[in-house]
Every structure is written in structure tokens, then in C-alpha cells.
XYZ file of C-alpha atoms in Angstrom:
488
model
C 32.913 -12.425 39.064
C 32.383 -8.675 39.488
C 35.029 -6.043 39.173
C 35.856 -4.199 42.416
C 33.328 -1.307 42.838
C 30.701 -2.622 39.361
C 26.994 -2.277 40.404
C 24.859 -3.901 39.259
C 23.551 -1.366 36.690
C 26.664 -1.032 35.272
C 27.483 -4.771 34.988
C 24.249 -4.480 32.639
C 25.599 -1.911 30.914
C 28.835 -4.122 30.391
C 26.799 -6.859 28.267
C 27.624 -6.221 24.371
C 30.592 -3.918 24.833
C 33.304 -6.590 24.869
C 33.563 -9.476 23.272
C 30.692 -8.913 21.117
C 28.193 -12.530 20.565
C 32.197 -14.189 22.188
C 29.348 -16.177 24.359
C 27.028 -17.482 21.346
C 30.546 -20.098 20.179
C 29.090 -22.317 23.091
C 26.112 -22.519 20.668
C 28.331 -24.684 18.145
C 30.940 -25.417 20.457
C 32.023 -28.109 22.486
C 34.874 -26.098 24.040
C 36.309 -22.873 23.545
C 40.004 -22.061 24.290
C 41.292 -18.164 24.235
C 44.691 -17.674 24.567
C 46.114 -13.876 25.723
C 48.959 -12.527 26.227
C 49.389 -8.552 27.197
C 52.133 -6.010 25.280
C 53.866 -5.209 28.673
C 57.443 -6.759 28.482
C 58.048 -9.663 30.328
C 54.147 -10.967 30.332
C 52.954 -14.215 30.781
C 50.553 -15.828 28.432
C 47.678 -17.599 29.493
C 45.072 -20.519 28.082
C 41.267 -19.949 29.225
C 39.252 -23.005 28.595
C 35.482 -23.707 28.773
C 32.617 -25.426 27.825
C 29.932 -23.270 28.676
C 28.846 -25.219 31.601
C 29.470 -22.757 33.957
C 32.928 -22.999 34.684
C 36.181 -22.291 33.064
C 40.050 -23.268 33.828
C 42.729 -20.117 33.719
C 46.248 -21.505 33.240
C 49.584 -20.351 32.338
C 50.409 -21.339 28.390
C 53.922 -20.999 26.391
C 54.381 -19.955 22.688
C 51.778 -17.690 22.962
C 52.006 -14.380 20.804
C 50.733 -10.838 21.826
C 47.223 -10.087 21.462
C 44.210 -12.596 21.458
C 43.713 -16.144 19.668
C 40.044 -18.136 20.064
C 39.920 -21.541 19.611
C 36.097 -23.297 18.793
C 36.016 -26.688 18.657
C 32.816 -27.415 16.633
C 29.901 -30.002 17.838
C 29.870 -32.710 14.981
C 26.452 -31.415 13.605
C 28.046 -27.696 13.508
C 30.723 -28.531 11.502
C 29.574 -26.150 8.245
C 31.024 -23.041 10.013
C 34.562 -24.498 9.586
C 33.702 -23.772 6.077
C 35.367 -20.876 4.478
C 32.184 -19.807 2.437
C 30.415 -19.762 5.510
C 32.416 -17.902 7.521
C 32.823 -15.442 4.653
C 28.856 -15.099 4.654
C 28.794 -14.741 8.442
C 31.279 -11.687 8.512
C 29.691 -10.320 5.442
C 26.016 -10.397 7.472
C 27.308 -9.135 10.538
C 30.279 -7.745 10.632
C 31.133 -6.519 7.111
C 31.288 -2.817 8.296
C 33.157 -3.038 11.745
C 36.121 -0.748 11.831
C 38.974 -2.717 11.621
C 39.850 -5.334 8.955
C 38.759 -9.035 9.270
C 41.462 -11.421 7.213
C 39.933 -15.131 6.448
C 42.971 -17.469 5.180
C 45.156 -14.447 4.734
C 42.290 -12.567 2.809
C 40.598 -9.634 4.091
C 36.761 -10.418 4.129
C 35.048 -7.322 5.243
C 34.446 -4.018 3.427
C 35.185 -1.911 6.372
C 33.941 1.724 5.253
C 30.000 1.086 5.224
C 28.547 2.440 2.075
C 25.529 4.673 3.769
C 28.728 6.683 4.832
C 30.137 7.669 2.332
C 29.291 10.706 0.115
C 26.930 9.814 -2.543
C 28.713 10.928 -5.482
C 31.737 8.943 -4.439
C 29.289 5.341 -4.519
C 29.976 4.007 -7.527
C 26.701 2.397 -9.640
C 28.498 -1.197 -9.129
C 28.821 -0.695 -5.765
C 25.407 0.802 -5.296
C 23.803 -2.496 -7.645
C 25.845 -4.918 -4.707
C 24.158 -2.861 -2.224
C 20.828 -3.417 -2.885
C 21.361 -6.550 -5.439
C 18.627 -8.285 -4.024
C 16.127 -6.122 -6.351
C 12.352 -5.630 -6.505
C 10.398 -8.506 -4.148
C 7.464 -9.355 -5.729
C 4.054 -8.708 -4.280
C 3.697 -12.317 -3.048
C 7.044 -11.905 -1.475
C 6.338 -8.608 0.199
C 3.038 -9.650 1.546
C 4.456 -12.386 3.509
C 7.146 -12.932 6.509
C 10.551 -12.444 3.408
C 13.877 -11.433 4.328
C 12.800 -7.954 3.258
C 12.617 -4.488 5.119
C 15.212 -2.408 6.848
C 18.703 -3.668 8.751
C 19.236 -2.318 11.715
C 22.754 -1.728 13.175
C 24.681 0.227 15.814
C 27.960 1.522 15.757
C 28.684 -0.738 12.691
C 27.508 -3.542 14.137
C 24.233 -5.512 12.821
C 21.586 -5.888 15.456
C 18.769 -7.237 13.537
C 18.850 -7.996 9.471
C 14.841 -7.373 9.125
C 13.571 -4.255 11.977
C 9.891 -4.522 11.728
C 9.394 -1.565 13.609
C 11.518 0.291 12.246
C 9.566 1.379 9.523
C 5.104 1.359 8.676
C 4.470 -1.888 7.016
C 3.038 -0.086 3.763
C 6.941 0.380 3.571
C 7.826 -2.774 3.737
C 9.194 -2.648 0.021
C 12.192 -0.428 1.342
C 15.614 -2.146 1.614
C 18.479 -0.575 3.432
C 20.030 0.117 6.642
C 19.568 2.286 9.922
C 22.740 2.452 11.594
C 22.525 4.426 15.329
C 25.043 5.624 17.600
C 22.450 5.732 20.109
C 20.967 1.698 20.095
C 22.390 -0.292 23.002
C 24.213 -3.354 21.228
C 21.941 -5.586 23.807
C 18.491 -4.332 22.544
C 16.057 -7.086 22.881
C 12.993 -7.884 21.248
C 10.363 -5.827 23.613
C 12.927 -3.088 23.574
C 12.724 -2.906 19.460
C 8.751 -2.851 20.149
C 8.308 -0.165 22.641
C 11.395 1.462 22.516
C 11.109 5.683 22.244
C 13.896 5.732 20.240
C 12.246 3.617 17.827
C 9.262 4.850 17.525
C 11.079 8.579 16.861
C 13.322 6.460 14.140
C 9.898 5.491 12.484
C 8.287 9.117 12.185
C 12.044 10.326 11.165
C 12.802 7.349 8.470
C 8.904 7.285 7.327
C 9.308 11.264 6.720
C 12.704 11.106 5.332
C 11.502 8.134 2.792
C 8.129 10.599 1.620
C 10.812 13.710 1.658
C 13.026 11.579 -1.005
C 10.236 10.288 -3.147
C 8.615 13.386 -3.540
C 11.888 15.213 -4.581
C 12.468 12.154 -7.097
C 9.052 12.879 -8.510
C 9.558 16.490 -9.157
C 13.657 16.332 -10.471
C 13.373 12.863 -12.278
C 9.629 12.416 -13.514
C 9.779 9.596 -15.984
C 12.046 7.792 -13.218
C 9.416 8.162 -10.604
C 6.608 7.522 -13.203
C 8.493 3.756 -13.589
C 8.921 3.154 -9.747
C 5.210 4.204 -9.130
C 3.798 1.854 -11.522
C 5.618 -1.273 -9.590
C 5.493 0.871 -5.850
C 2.414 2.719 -6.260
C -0.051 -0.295 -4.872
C 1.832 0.309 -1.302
C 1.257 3.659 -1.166
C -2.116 3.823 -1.880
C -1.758 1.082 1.095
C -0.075 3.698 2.898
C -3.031 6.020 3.146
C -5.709 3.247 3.665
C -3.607 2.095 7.259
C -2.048 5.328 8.887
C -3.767 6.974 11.579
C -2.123 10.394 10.816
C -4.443 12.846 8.753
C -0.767 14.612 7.841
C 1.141 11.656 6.756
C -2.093 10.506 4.927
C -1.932 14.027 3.132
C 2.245 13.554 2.526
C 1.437 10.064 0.595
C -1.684 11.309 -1.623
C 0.931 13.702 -3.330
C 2.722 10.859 -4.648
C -0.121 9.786 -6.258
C -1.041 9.533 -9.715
C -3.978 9.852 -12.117
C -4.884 9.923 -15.932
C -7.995 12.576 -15.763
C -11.149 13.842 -18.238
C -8.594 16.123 -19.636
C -5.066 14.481 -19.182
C -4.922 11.177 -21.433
C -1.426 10.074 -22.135
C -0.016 11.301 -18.563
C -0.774 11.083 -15.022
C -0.948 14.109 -12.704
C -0.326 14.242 -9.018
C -3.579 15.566 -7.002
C -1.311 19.267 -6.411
C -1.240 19.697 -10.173
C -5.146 18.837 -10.430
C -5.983 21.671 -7.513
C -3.411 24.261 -9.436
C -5.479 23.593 -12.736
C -8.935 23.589 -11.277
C -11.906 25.694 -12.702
C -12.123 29.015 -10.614
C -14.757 28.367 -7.943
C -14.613 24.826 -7.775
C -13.996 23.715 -4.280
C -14.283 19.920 -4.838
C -11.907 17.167 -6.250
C -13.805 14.787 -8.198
C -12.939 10.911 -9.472
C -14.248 8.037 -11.306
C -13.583 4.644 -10.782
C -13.798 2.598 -14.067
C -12.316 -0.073 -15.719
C -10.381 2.230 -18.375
C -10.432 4.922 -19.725
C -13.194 4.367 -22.759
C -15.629 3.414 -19.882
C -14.680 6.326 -18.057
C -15.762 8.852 -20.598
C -18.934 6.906 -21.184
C -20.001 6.915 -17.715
C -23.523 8.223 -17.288
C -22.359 9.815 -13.889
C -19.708 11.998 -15.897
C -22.168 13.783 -18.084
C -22.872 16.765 -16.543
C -19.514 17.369 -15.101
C -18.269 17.029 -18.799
C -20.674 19.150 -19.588
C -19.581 21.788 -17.711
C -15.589 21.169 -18.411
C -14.761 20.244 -15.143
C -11.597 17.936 -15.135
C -12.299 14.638 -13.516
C -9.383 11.784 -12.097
C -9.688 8.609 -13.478
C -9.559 5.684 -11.429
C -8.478 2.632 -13.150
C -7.128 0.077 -10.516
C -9.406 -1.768 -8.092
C -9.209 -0.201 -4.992
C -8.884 3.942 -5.780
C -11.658 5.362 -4.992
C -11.826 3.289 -1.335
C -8.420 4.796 -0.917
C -9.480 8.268 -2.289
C -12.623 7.728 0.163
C -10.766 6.799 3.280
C -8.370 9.981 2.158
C -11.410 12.072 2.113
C -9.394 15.537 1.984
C -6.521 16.806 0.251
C -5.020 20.416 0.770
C -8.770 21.465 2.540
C -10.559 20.248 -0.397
C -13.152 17.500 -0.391
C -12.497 14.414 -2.431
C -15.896 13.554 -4.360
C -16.848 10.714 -6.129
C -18.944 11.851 -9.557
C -21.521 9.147 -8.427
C -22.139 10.887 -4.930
C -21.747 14.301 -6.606
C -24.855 13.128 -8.966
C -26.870 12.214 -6.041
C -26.181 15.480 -3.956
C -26.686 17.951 -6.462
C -30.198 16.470 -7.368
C -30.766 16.511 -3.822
C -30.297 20.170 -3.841
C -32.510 20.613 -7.217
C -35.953 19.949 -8.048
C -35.816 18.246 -11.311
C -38.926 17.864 -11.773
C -39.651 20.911 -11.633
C -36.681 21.699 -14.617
C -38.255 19.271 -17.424
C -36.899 20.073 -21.010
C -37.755 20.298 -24.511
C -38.616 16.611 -25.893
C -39.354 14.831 -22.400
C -42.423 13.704 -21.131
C -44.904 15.906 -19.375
C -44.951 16.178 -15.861
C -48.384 14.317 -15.760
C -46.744 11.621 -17.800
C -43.658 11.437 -14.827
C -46.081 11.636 -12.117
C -48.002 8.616 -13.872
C -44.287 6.568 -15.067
C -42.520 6.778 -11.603
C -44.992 4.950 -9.360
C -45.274 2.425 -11.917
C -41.785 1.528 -11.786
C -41.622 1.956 -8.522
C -44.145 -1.254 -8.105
C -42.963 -2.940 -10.831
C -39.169 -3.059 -8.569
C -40.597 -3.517 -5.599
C -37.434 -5.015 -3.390
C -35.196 -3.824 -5.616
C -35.156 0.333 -5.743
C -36.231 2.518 -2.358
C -36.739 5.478 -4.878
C -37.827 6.134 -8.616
C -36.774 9.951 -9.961
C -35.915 11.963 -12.557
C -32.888 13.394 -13.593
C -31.875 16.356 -15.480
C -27.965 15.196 -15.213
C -28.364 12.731 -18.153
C -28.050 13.188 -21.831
C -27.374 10.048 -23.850
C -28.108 7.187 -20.777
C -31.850 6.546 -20.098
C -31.113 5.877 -16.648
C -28.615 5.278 -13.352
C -28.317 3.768 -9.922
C -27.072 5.999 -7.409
C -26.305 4.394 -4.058
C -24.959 6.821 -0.842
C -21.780 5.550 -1.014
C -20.735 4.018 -4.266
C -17.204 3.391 -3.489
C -18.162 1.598 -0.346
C -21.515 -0.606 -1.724
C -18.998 -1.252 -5.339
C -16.328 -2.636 -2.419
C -19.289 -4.810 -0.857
C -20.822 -6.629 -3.845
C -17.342 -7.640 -4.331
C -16.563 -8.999 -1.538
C -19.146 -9.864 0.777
C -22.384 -10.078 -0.764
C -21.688 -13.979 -2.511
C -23.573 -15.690 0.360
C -26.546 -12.904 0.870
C -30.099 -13.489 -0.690
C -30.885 -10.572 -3.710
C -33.499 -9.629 -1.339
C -30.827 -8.425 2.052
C -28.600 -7.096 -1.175
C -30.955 -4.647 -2.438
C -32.192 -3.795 1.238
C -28.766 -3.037 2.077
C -27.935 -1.303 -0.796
C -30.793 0.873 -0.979
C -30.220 1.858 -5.043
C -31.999 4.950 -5.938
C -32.832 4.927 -9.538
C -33.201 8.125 -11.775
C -34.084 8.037 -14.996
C -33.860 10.391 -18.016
C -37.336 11.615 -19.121
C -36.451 12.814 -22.404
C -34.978 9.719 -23.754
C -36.400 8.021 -26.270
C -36.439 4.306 -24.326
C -37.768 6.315 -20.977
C -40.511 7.987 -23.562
C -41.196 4.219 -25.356
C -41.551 2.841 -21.879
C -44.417 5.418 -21.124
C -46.208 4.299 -23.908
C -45.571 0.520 -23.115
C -47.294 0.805 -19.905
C -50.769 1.678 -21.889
C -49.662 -0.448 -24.788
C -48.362 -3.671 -23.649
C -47.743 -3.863 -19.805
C -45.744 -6.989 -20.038
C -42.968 -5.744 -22.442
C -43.109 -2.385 -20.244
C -42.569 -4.442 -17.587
C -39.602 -6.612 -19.316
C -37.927 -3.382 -20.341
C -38.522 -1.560 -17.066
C -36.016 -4.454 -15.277
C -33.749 -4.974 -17.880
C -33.362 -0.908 -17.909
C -32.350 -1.123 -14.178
C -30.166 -4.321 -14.607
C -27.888 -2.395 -17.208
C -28.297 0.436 -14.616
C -26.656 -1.923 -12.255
C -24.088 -3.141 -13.975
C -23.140 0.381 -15.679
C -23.090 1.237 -11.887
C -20.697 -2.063 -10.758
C -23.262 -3.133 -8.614
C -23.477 -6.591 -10.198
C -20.929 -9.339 -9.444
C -21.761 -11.495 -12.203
C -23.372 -9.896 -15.190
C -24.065 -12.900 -16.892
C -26.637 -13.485 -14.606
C -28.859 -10.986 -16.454
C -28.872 -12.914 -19.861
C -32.111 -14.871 -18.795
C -34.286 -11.587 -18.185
C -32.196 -10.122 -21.239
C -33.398 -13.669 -23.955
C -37.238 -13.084 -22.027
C -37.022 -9.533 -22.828
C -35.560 -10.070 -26.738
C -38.210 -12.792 -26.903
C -40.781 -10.859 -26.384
C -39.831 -8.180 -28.929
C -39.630 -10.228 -31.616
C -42.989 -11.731 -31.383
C -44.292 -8.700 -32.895
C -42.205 -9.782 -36.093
């Protein structure tokens, strides 16, 4: 029935504003009864009675008091929500921050003033541990459908305990609540999808949550340091999935890296562009293991050489996240692999041959003997002038990328689509002693030369991460050792 002079519109506008879920009893009701009776003196009261059907009896009642009583009389398999506990849990879910007070047996059993609005300093820590006394979700948790993420509710109300949308899904370890004068109390499920208002609450609450972090990890450091060691896997998550070069940019400087010249702390990628070398116009990384590996990496050489300060990547996936970042405050993020192959790109080495390494004739003689020896295996034999104390390295165009591969998708390709997709380049040192006995092997004793030749580019491999399974090498390494030692 319509109210004289409701269109249709408004009679829209009408669902959720009284009587808020009153229709959702029939759900675990047989019948509802509501008995009413007005202030004004002299009013009747009256008995509505339904059960859901459709239609609904309106009839004078006596005894009744002034205001509003509901009556549910539970279906036999809904009888848990005559349960106190339950109840208590229901109001505490959904209605624990309405405005007025909610009494259960005589007991009130909401909170009433909703934490989020009151001033911070007046939260106490107890009530602030209740708030969120769910704690940390583990990984497993978080990267599956959990009763995590952000509450949404309007004017008090709770409209949805987990909003999806509400926030990016690298987010998803944030726990809290959105509460919006603005959300119609009937917002439906497309509505939470496409909705404009929702999609402004996600750029607000996504820049609001970077805002906060990046103020906690300039006031309280060692705080921040703790969070980002649990947190820090979603953020780098953060700037492998958004599509906004800014937000990207916003994340990276909550980052954190030990470097070449920082050991027992990590430095956000600001501080490593405020401390760079005058003229240097590139940040550089290294993916490795740890930190001992790091600084023995044949690709770090020269940069150490020259004191430039390189981040240290010690967890799986930095460097693809660093390579899907690309830039950071105009500045080109470099891997020292890719900065190897580019600069001898640029230079002639062998054209710069030092003190102690072979001669130029001997080169010209060693590299196309290599090169046929790994046929299938190398697309280019060079020298390098980058090395000091390695005799050689693999340098593919895109380490990060080609490390990412082999690791994932290479276990059912033949060694022979491997190499021709990975195209290694191989460079090796000409005045090391093993590149200068190798010489002398092929005039000497081909086979060895040939036995050292592959075992130099396997450990090339591997120093590069380039093998999956290292212990596949053993065989060629025992053929190689045996070989040696029948000299002795």
C-alpha cells in the first residue's frame, strides 16, 4: 500500500530507512507479531500479524504499552537465535554502533559511540587491542576468500563486514571500517562494484593508507621496520598490480633495502637518490641470495670498483618488482647484470686489453673456439674488461625476467628451446689465469680445454641463476675432475 502522493522513486528511496532488515525475521520466522501503540492520550493499541506470505491481519490489542514490541516466533531449525550469546553476537556485528542503546535481558549489549569517532588520544590501548583483536592473518589466510579486509557501514549501520572494493587487493591485509554518510542503506552488490562513490572511496582510503604508512616510517622507524618485515611482501605486490605510474611511485617509498654500503640497516629508495655519487643518474640492484653472495657477484665488480652504492635484493621476487617499477623520482632502475651488458655495448673491450691478459691474436684465436665448442648454448663469446677476480659471466637482456623464467616455466622445455630462448651472451676475463690456462689447453690438450670450457660456462650459469637444478652439473663436473687427475 502506497502513501497518498509516494512515487514510485520515492517508495525506492523508502526501502532501508525504517525498520531496518524488520523484513529478513520472515527468514527464521514462522510468524511475526508487532504490537504499537502511539504517545497521544487516549490511543488505541494494535496487534499486526504475519507470516510473510503476503498478507498480514491489523487488529485492535489491550495491555499494550507505548512504543513498539516485535514478536518472532522461530522455525524449529532457527531456534539458535533465541540464544542469548547469539543475539549478543548479532548486535555486536551489526548493530554495535547504532545511536541509541540496545538492552538484552536487562543488559545493554551495544557500545554505542563507534571507536573510529572518537579522538585518538582518548582510545584507550585495551580498547584499541578489542578493536582490531583479530591480529595479523597469515599469508595463507590473506591469499584466500578469509573474513579479512575492510567493514563497510553507513550512518552506524553495517552494510557489508568484508567490502572488496573498497580497497586494492594488495591491501587486503588492512582491517577496519569505512563508515559513510553518503551510502544508501539498500546498496546492492552491482552498486558496491560500479558505484562512483566507491571507486572515489578506493583512491581516497588507498591514499590515506600510503599517507599513514609513510608518516609511520619517518616518526616511528624501528616500528615500521617490524610491520614491513611481516607487510612488506604486499606492497611489493602493490607495485607489481596497479595500473597507476603515481601510486606505483607512492608504494616504492615504503620500500626497503640493505645496499653495497648499508649492512646492518635498510634504506628507503629516497635516502639511496639523496646519497648518490654526483653524476650518477641510475639506481642500481642486485638480486642474490644474501648478502655474502651479493658482494661476490661477478656483475658487482666494477660498480664496486668505482664506489657506487648498490641495493641488495634478497627476497625472491625484487628485482621483477623493481623491473615492473622501472622508475623512481625520474631515475631509471638498473639491474647491475643489464648495466654490465650495456656499458660493454658502448665500449670496445677489445680494444682496452690490460697488463697480464692474453694478446689480442690469442682472443681472436680463443673466442671462436668457444664459440664452437657451445654451439646451442651461447649466441655470443666476448671479452670483458668489467671482471677482476671471476674468469667469466652470462649476461642475458633481461636477467630479472629470464632468472623469473627458469624458475617457473622452463621444467617441461628441452635445454635446446632454453638456451634459444635465453640467448646467454658469455664474456670472459682475458687476464685470468683459468681464461689464460684454457688458451694453452686448446694447443695442449683439446679435450680437457674442451671439459673446462663447459664447466666454465656452467658455473657461469649458475653464478648467473640461470640453472634450476645445479646438481645437474656434477656429471660434467666428475668428467672434468677425472680428467685432471689422469695426469697424476
Amino acid at each position: 500500500v502506497k502513501e497518498k502522493g509516494t512515487t514510485t522513486e520515492n517508495a525506492q528511496n523508502i526501502i532501508g530507512q525504517f525498520g531496518v532488515g524488520f523484513y529478513s525475521a520472515f527468514m527464521v520466522a514462522d510468524r511475526v507479531d508487532v504490537y504499537t501503540k502511539s504517545s497521544k492520550i487516549d490511543s488505541c493499541g494494535y496487534k499486526w500479524t504475519s507470516d510473510g506470505s503476503g498478507n498480514f491481519e491489523i487488529q485492535e490489542a489491550e495491555n499494550v504499552r507505548v512504543g513498539t514490541k516485535i514478536v518472532i516466533h522461530l522455525k524449529a531449525d532457527c531456534r539458535e537465535f533465541s540464544d542469548e550469546d547469539r543475539i549478543r553476537e548479532v548486535i555486536r556485528k551489526y548493530s554495535n554502533f547504532v545511536g541509541s542503546p540496545i538492552y538484552l535481558n536487562g543488559k545493554q549489549a551495544n557500545q554505542i559511540q563507534p571507536i573510529w569517532l572518537m579522538e585518538p588520544k582518548d582510545v584507550t590501548q585495551d580498547q584499541h587491542n578489542e578493536f582490531y583483536r583479530f591480529g595479523k592473518p597469515g599469508l595463507f589466510e590473506m591469499s584466500r576468500d578469509s573474513d579479512v579486509g575492510v567493514a563497510l557501514y553507513t550512518r552506524k549501520v553495517l552494510i557489508q563486514s568484508k567490502t572488496e572494493n573498497l580497497l586494492p587487493k594488495w591491501l587486503r591485509f588492512i582491517k577496519g571500517v569505512v563508515d559513510s554518510e553518503d551510502i544508501p542503506l539498500n546498496l546492492s552488490r552491482e552498486l558496491l562494484q560500479n558505484s562512483a562513490l566507491i571507486r572515489k572511496l578506493r583512491t581516497v582510503l588507498t591514499n590515506r593508507v600510503l599517507r599513514f604508512l609513510h608518516d609511520r616510517s619517518t616518526k616511528d622507524p624501528e616500528n615500521y621496520d617490524k610491520f614491513y618485515k611481516d607487510y612488506g611482501l604486499f606492497l611489493k605486490e602493490g607495485i607489481v598490480t596497479s595500473q597507476e605510474p603515481n601510486e606505483k611511485e607512492e608504494i616504492a617509498k615504503l620500500l626497503r633495502f640493505e645496499t653495497s654500503k648499508q649492512e646492518d640497516k635498510r634504506i628507503s629508495l629516497p635516502e639511496y637518490c639523496n646519497q648518490q655519487q654526483e653524476g650518477q643518474k641510475d639506481i642500481y640492484y642486485l638480486a642474490a641470495p644474501n648478502r655474502t653472495l651479493a658482494e661476490a657477484s661477478p656483475y658487482y665488480e666494477s660498480l664496486k670498483k668505482k664506489g657506487i652504492e648498490v641495493l641488495f635484493c634478497y627476497e625472491a621476487y625484487d628485482e621483477l618488482v623493481l623491473m615492473q617499477l622501472g622508475q623512481f623520482l625520474g631515475k631509471n632502475l638498473v639491474s647491475v647484470e643489464k648495466e654490465m651488458r650495456r656499458s660493454e655495448k658502448s665500449e670496445d673491450s677489445s680494444d682496452q686489453l690490460i697488463e697480464g691478459s692474453l694478446l689480442k691474436t690469442q682472443i681472436d684465436e680463443l673466442i671462436p673456439w668457444i664459440k664452437q665448442k657451445l654451439t646451442g648454448k651461447v649466441t655470443n663469446v666476448k671479452t670483458t674488461t668489467k671482471l677482476d677476480s671471476h674468469p667469466c659471466v652470462v649476461t642475458v637482456e633481461e636477467m630479472a625476467a629470464a632468472r623469473h623464467f627458469i624458475k617457473t616455466q622452463s621444467h617441461n622445455m628441452s635445454e635446446e628451446n632454453r638456451y634459444a630462448l635465453l640467448q646467454p651472451q658469455l664474456e670472459i676475463n682475458p687476464k685470468h689465469p683459468i681464461v689464460k690456462k684454457l688458451f694453452k689447453l686448446t694447443q695442449s690438450d683439446p679435450e680437457l680445454a674442451e671439459l673446462l670450457a663447459k664447466q666454465l660456462f656452467s658455473n657461469a650459469m649458475v653464478g648467473a641463476g640461470l640453472v634450476d637444478d645445479p646438481r645437474m652439473l656434477l656429471t660434467s663436473m666428475n668428467e672434468l675432475l677425472e680428467k685432471v687427475l689422469d695426469k697424476h
